[in-house]
Structure formats: structure tokens, C-alpha cells
CSV table of C-alpha atoms and ligand atoms in Angstrom, one decimal:
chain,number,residue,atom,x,y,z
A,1,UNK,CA,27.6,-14.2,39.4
A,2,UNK,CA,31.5,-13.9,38.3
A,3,UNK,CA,34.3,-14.3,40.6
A,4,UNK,CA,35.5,-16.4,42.7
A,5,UNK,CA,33.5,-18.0,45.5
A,6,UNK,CA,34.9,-20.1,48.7
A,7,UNK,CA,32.7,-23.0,50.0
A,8,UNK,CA,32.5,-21.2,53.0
A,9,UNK,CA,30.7,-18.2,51.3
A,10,UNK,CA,28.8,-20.7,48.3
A,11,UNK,CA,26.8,-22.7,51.6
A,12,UNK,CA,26.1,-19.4,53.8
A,13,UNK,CA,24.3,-17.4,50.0
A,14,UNK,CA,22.2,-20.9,49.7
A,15,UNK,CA,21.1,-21.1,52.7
A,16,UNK,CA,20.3,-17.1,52.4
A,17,UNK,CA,18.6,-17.8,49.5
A,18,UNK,CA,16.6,-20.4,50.8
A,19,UNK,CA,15.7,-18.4,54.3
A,20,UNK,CA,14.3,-15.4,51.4
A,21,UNK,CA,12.3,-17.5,49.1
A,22,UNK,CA,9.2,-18.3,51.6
A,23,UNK,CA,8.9,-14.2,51.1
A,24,UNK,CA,9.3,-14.1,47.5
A,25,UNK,CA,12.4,-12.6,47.6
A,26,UNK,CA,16.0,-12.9,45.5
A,27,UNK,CA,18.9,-12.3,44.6
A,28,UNK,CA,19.9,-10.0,41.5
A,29,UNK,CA,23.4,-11.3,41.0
A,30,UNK,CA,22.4,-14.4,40.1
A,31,UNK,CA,20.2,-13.5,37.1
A,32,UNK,CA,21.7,-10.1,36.7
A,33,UNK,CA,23.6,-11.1,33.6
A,34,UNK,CA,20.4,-12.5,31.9
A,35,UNK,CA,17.9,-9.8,32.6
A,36,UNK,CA,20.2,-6.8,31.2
A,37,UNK,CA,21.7,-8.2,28.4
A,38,UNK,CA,24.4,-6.0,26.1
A,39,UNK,CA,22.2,-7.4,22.6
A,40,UNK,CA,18.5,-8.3,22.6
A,41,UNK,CA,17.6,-12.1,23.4
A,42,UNK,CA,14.0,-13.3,21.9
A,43,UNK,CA,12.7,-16.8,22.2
A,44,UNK,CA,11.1,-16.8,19.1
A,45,UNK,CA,12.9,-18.6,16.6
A,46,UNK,CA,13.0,-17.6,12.3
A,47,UNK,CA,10.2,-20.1,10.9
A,48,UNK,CA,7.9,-20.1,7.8
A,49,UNK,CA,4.3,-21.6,6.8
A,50,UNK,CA,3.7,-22.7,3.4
A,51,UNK,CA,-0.1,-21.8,2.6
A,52,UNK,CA,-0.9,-24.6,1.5
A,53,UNK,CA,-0.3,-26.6,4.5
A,54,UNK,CA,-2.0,-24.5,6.8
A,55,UNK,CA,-4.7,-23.9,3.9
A,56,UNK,CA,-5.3,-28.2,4.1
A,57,UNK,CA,-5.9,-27.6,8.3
A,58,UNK,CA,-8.4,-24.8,7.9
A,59,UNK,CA,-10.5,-26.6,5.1
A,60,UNK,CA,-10.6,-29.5,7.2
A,61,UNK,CA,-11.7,-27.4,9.8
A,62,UNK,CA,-14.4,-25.8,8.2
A,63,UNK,CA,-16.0,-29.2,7.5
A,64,UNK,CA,-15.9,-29.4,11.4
A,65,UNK,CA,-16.9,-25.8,12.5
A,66,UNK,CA,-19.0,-23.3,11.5
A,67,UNK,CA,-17.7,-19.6,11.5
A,68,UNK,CA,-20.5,-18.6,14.0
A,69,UNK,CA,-19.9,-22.0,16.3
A,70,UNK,CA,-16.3,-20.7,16.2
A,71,UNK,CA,-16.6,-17.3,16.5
A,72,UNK,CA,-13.4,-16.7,15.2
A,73,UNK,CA,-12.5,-20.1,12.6
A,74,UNK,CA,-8.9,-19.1,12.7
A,75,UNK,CA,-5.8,-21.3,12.6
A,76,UNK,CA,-2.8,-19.9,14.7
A,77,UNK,CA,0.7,-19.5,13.4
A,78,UNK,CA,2.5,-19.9,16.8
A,79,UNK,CA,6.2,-19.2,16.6
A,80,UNK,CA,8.2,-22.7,17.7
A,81,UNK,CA,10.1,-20.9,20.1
A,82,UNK,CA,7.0,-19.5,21.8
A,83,UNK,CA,5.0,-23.0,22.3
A,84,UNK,CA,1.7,-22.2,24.1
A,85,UNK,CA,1.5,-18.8,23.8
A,86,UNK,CA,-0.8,-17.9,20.5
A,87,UNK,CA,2.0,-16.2,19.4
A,88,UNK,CA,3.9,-15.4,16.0
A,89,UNK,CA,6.4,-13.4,18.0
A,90,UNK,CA,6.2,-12.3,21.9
A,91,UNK,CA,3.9,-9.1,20.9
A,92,UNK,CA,2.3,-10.2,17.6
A,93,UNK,CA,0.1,-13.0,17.1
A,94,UNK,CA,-1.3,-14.1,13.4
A,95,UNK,CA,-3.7,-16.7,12.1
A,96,UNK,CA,-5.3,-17.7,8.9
A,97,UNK,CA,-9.0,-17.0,9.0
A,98,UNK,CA,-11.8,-18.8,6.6
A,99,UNK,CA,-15.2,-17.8,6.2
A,100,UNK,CA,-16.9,-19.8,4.1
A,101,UNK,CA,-19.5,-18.5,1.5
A,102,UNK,CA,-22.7,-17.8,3.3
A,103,UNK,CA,-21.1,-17.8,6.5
A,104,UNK,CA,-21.2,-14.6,9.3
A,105,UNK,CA,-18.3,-14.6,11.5
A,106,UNK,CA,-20.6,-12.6,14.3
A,107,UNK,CA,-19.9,-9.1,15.7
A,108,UNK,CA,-17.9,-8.2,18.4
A,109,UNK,CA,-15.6,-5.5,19.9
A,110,UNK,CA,-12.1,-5.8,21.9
A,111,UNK,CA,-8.8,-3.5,22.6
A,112,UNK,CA,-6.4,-6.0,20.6
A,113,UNK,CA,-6.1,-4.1,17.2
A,114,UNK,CA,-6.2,-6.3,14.1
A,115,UNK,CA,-5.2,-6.3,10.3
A,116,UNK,CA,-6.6,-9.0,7.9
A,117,UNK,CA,-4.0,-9.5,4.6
A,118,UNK,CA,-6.4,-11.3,2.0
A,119,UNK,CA,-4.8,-14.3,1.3
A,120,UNK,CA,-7.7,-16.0,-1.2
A,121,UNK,CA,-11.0,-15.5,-2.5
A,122,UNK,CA,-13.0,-12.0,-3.5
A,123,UNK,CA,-16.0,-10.4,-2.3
A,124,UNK,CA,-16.2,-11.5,1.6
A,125,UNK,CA,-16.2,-8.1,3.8
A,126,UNK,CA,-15.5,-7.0,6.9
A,127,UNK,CA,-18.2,-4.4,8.2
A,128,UNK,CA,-16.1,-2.0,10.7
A,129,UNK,CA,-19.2,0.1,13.0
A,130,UNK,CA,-21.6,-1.6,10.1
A,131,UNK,CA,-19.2,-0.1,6.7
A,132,UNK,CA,-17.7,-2.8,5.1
A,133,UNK,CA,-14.7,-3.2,3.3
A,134,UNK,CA,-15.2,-5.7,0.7
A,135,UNK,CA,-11.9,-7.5,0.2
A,136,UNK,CA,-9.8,-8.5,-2.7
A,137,UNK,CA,-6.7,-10.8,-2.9
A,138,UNK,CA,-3.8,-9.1,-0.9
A,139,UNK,CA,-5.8,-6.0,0.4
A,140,UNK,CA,-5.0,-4.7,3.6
A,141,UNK,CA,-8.1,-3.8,6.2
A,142,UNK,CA,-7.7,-2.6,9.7
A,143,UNK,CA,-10.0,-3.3,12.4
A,144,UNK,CA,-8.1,-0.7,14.9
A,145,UNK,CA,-9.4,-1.6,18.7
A,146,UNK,CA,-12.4,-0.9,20.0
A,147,UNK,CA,-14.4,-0.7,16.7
A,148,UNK,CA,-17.3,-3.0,16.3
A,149,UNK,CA,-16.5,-5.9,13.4
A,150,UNK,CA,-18.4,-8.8,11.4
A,151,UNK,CA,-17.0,-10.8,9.0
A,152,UNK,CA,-19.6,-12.3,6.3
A,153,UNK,CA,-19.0,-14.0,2.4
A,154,UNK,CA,-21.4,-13.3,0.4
A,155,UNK,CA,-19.8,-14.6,-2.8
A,156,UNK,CA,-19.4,-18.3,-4.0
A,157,UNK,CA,-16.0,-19.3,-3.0
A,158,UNK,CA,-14.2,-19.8,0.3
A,159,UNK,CA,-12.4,-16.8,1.6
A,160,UNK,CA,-9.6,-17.3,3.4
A,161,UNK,CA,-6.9,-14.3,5.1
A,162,UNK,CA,-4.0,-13.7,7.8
A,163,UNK,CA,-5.5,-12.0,10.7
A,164,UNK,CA,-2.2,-9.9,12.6
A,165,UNK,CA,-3.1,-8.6,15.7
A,166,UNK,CA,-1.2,-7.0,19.1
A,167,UNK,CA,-2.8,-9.6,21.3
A,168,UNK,CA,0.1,-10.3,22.9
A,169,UNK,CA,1.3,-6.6,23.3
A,170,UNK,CA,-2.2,-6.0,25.2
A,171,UNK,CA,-1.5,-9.2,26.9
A,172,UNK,CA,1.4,-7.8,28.4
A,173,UNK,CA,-0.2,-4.8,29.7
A,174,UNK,CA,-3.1,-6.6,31.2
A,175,UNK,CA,-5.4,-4.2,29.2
A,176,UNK,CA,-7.7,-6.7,27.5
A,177,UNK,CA,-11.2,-5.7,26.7
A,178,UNK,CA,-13.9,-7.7,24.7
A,179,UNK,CA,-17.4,-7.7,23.8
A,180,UNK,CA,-20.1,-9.5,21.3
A,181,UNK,CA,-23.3,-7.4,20.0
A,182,UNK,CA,-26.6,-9.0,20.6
A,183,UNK,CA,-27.0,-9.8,16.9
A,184,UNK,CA,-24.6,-11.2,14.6
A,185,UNK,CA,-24.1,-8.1,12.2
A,186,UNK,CA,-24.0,-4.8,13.1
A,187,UNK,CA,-26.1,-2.9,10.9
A,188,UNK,CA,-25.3,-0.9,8.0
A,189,UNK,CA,-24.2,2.4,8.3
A,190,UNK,CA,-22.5,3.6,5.4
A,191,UNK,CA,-22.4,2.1,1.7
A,192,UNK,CA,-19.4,0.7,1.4
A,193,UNK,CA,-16.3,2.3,0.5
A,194,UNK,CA,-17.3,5.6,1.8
A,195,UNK,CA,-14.5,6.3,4.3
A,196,UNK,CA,-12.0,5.2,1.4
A,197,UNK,CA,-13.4,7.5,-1.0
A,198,UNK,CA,-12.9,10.3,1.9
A,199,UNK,CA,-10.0,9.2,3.6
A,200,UNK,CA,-8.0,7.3,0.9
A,201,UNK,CA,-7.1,10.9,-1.1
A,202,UNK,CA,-4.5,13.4,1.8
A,203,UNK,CA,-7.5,14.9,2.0
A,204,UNK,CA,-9.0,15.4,6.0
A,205,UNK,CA,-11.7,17.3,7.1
A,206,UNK,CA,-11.7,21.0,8.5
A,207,UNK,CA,-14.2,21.5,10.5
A,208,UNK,CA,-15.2,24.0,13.7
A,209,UNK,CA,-14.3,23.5,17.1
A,210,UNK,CA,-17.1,21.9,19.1
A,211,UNK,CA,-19.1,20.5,16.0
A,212,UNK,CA,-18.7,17.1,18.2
A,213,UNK,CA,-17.7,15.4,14.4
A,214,UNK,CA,-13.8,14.8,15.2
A,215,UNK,CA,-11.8,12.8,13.0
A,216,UNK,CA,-11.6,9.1,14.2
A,217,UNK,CA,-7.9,8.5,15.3
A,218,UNK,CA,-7.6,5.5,12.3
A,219,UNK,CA,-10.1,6.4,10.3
A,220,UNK,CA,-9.0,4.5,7.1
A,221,UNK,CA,-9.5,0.7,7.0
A,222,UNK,CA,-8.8,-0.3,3.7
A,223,UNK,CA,-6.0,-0.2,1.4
A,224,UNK,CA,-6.4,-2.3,-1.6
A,225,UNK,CA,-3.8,-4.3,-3.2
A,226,UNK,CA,-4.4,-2.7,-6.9
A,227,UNK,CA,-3.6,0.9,-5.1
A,228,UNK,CA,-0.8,-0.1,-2.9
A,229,UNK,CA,1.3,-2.0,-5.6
A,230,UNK,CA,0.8,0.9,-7.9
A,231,UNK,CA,2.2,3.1,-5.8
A,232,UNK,CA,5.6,0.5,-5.4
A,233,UNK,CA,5.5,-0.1,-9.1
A,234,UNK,CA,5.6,4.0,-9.6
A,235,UNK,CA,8.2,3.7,-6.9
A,236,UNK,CA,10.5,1.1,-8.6
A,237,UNK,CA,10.4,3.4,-11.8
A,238,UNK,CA,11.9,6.6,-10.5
A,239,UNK,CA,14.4,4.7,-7.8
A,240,UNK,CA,17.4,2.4,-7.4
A,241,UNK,CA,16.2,-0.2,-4.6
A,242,UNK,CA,17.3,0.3,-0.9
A,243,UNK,CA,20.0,-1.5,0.0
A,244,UNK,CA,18.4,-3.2,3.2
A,245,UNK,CA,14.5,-2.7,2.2
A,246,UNK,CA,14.7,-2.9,-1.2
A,247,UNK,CA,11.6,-0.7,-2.6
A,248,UNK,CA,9.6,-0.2,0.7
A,249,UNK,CA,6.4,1.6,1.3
A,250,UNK,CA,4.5,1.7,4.5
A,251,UNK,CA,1.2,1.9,4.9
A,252,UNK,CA,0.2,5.3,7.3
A,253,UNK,CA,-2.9,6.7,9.3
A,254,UNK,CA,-4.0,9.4,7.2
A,255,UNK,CA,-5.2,11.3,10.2
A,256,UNK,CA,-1.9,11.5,11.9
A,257,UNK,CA,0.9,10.2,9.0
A,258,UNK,CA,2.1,7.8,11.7
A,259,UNK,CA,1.8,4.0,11.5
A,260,UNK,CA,-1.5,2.4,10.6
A,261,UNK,CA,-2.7,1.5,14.1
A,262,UNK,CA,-0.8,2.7,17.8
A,263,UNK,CA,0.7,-0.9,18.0
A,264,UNK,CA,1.6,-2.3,14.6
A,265,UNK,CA,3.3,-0.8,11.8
A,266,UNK,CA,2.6,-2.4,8.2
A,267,UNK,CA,4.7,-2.3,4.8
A,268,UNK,CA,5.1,-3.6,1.5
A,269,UNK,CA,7.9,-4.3,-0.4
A,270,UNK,CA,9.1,-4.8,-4.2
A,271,UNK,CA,12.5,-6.4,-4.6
A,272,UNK,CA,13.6,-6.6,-8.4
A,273,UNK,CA,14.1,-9.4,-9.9
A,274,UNK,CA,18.1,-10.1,-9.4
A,275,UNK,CA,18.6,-8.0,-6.6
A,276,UNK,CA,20.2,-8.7,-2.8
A,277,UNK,CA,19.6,-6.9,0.3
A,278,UNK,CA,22.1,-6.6,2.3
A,279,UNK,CA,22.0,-8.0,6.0
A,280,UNK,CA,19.8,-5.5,8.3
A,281,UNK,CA,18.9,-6.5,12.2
A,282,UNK,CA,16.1,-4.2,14.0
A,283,UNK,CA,14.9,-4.7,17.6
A,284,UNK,CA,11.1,-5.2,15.9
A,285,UNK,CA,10.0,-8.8,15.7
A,286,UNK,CA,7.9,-9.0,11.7
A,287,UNK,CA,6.4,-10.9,9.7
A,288,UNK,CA,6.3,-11.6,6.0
A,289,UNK,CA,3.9,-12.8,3.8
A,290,UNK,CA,5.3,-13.7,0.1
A,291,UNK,CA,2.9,-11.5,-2.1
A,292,UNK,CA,4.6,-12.3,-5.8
A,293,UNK,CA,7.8,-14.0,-6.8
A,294,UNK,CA,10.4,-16.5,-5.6
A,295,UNK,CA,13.5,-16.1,-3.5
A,296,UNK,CA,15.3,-16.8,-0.7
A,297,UNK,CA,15.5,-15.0,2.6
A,298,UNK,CA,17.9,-15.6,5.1
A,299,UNK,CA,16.7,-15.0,8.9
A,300,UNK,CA,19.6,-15.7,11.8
A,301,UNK,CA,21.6,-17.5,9.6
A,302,UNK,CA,18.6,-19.6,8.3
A,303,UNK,CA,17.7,-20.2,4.7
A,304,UNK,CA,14.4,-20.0,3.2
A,305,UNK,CA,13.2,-21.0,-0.2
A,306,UNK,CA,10.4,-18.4,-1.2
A,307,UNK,CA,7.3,-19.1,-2.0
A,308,UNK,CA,3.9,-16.9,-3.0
A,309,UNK,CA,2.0,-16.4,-0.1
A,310,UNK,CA,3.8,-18.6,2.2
A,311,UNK,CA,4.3,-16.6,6.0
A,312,UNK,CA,7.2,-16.2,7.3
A,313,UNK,CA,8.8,-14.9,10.7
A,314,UNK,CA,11.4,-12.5,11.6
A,315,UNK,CA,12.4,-12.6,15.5
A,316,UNK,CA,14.4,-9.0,16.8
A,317,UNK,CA,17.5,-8.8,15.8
A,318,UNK,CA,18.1,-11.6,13.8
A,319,UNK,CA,20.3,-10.6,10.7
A,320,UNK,CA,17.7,-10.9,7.5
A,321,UNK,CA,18.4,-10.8,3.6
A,322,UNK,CA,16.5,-11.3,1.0
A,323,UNK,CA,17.4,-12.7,-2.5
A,324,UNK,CA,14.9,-12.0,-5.0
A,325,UNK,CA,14.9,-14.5,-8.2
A,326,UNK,CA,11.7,-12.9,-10.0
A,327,UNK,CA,10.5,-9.7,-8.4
A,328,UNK,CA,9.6,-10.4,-5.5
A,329,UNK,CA,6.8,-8.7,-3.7
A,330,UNK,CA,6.3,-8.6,0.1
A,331,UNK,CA,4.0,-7.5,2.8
A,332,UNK,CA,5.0,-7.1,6.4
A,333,UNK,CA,3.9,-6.0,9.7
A,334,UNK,CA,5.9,-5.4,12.9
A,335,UNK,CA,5.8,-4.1,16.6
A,336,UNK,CA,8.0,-1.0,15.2
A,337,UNK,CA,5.6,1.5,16.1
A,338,UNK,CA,5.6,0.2,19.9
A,339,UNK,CA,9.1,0.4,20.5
A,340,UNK,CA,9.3,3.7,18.8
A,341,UNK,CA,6.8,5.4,20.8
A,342,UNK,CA,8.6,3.8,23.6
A,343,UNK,CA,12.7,5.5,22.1
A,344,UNK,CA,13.4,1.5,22.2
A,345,UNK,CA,14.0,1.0,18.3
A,346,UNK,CA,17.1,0.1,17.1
A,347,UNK,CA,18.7,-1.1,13.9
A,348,UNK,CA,21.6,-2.2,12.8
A,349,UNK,CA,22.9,-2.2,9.0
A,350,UNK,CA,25.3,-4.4,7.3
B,401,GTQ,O1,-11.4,-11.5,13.5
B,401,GTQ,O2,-11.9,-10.5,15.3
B,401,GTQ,O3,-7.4,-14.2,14.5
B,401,GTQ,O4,-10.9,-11.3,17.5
B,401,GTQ,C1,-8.2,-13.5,16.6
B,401,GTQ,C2,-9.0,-12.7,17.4
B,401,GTQ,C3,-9.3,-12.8,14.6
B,401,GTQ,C4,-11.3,-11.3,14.7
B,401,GTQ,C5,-8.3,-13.5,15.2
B,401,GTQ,C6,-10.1,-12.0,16.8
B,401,GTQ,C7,-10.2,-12.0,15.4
């Protein structure tokens, strides 16, 4: 509260205060200034993971654990700012997942939707209602909520990837659901690669009313790396860079040309070697993961030495730029799509 206060008045609002709290009540003016703030406030702080540190963690932990003891043998990045929460940033949470070969990481369901960024390794899937998508290095694959998903590796060599999911978007609504199928894998449904070859084209089905076969609201669930960095490559032949993105793509629901899933929006990027974004601040919260190249990216006045594949954070609003040294090649995902939907986004350009 501003303004001036007597003693007089400072001992009778105590003692008012105390007299409301037995009935959970209080008083706005004193936290008025800290709930409606002129500029967004996060507590999540800028921070980056180098892989191969958390890479170390996971190994050792897949000595320890089994996929199916662990159900999920993921290790969190959680933001430093957000300490106990399982949280990258206060509505994203991300994690580096290993399956070893052999392994099945069993079946289940839940309303938290997910997308796994292939960080190592080639040939491990994930079956989504019993298709897989069998991944290569820096493919994209959506488990969007409510759809039934397996992990399993199959091929000789440790497979290891960054799960992003909106667990603590859900979290905040209180809308959590979750449940495991009786048996590990579901069983298969279609060969794999099926929706991509049907989906994966601007092509969507035309089909009667009332033939009961509607299109799935995020039908596509893989985007492979070889695909997506042609398209930025094509993209970085016919255009100067962006200023504040660079050469930016994002990734779209080809059933609706919105974002990839309701709650998180995903992008790649393709800064040539050289160039300097200039400073950009958005109300989403993102994070990066280092696809190709070396760099530097400043986050709220932080400095960060690039690295490929290391994970990086960007809280809302903090001012970012990014330096590219070689090309540099990013992908990112962010709660953009939420506060869209919701007429909260905001950025700001420098
Ligand atoms: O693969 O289904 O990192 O349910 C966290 C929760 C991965 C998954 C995570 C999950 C999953």
C-alpha cells in the first residue's frame, strides 16, 4: 500500500487483519501491487542443460531401472526458479526419456499432451492407438492427449529423446486424466507411417456427413527431421532471415492449420552462419533445443555458449538474441498457442 500511514491507523488495519484471517479473508491493498503487475513477472529463471550431462544421469539410471519398472525412465529438466514443481517453465514441463534396446516403455493414456524431439539413436517408435512412428534423430512426434501410447526399441543402440509436455498447463486447470492398458503394447493397427503418408501431403479427407469417419482433431504425429529441415533449407534460399526469428517455420495441425496440439505450439529455426537477431520479448515461456551449429544466445541479460543439442530455457518476457557462429539450427516449443486462444499474447520487438 502507498501513502502515508499514522500509527494510529498502522495498529487498528493489523489488528483488522488478524480479526479476518481465522475466516480466510484479506486485504487487496496489500498485495494489490504484486498481483496486477504493469509487465509480466515469471519465476522461472533463463538456464541451459548440456546433453551430455543429463545424458551421464540417464545412463546411470538405466543401469538402475528398467523402462517398464519406471514406466516412464525420464529425467526432468526443472527450471531453477521453479524448484519442486516438474517444471521447465510454470506451464511446460520437459525431460529426457531413454529406452533402451529391447525395452517397452508400457501403454497408457492421459489429458497432458506430449511431443518427443529425438535427441539420439534410430529405429525406437512410438505406437500412437497401435501406429507407430519410428523415430530418427531430431524428428518431431506428437502424442496429442487422450491417445493411447507405447514406447519400444527394437534396434541395437540406446534411444534417448526430450519429452515436452503441458503437464503443468493441465495442472493448473485441475483437469488431469490418466490410464495404463492391461497389456504393455497396444496392438497394431496400422503399418506404420500410414497417417504420414495421408496426412503429411495438404491433402484431408472429403467425406459425407454421418459416415461416423471424422477427421481426428491432430491427426499427424510425425514430422521427420529430413522433411522439416528441407523445407527451412528451401526457406533460407528464397529469403533474407527475420530480424527476431531468423528463418522460422512452425510446425501446424494439418486438420485445422493451427498449432500442432491445443496447448503447445512447436517451431524450427535456421539462423545463418554470421547473423544476429535482434532482441525480441513475448509473454510465452519456450524452450530450445540446439539442433546444428554454435552460438550464443542471450536470455534476460544472460549469456549462453551454444552447443548441439544442449536445452535451453526462455522464461516470458525475458529479452532473447541469438548469435549464430556456424548456421545454427533450432527447435522450439512454447505455451504460445494457450495464451493466444486465451487474446493474452504479447510481444515486444527491439
Ligand atoms: O512418455 O508418456 O516425460 O506420460 C512424462 C509423462 C513422458 C510419456 C514424460 C509421460 C511421458
Amino acid at each position: 500500500m502507498t501513502g502515508f500511514r499514522t500509527n494510529d491507523q498502522q495498529g487498528q488495519l493489523r489488528r483488522l487483519y488478524e480479526d479476518m484471517r481465522p475466516q480466510h479473508l484479506y486485504p487487496l491493498w496489500e498485495v494489490l501491487s504484486g498481483l496486477v503487475t504493469p509487465e509480466p513477472v515469471t519465476r522461472a529463471v533463463p538456464a541451459q542443460w548440456r546433453y551430455a550431462d543429463v545424458r551421464h544421469h540417464l545412463m546411470r539410471a538405466g543401469d538402475l531401472i528398467s523402462a517398464e519398472q519406471a514406466e516412464r525412465r525420464v529425467i526432468i529438466l526443472e527450471n531453477p526458479g521453479l524448484a519442486g514443481e516438474s517444471a521447465i517453465t510454470p506451464r511446460l514441463y520437459a525431460g529426457l526419456q531413454l529406452v533402451l534396446p529391447g525395452e517397452v516403455a508400457p501403454c497408457h493414456r492421459h489429458s497432458q499432451s506430449a511431443l518427443r524431439f529425438v535427441m539420439e539413436g534410430a529405429g525406437a517408435f512410438t505406437a500412437i492407438d497401435g501406429e507407430k512412428a519410428v523415430m530418427s534423430r531430431y524428428d518431431l512426434i506428437l502424442t496429442p492427449n487422450w491417445r493411447w501410447h507405447d514406447h519400444g526399441n527394437p534396434s541395437p543402440d540406446p534411444m534417448i529423446w526430450l519429452d515436452g509436455l503441458d503437464i503443468p498447463t493441465v495442472r493448473a486447470l485441475d483437469a488431469q486424466f490418466a490410464e495404463k492398458l492391461a497389456s504393455a503394447q497396444y496392438a497394431e493397427t496400422l503399418p506404420p507411417g500410414t497417417t504420414r503418408r495421408l496426412y503429411g501431403r495438404s491433402l484431408r479427407p472429403l467425406r459425407s456427413p454421418g459416415t461416423g469417419d471424422a477427421v481426428p482433431r491432430e491427426p499427424m504425429f510425425h514430422y521427420p527431421y529430413a522433411e522439416w529441415r528441407d523445407a527451412l533449407d528451401a526457406m533460407a534460399r528464397i529469403e533474407k532471415p527475420d530480424p527476431h526469428v531468423g528463418h522460422a517455420l512452425e510446425f501446424r495441425n494439418p486438420a485445422t492449420g493451427g498449432s500442432v496440439m491445443p496447448t503447445i505450439s512447436a517451431q524450427v529455426r535456421l539462423l545463418p552462419a554470421g547473423f544476429e537477431t535482434c532482441a525480441r520479448q513475448s509473454t510465452e515461456s519456450a524452450v530450445f533445443v540446439v539442433v546444428s551449429g554454435t552460438g550464443e544466445a542471450e536470455i534476460g541479460g544472460e549469456t549462453f555458449v551454444l552447443s548441439e543439442r544442449d536445452v535451453l530455457v526462455v522464461p516470458t518476457w525475458k529479452p532473447t538474441r541469438w548469435r549464430a557462429d556456424g548456421d545454427l539450427v533450432l527447435f522450439g516449443f512454447s505455451d504460445r498457442v494457450v495464451q493466444e486462444k486465451l487474446c493474452l499474447y504479447r510481444e515486444c520487438l527491439g
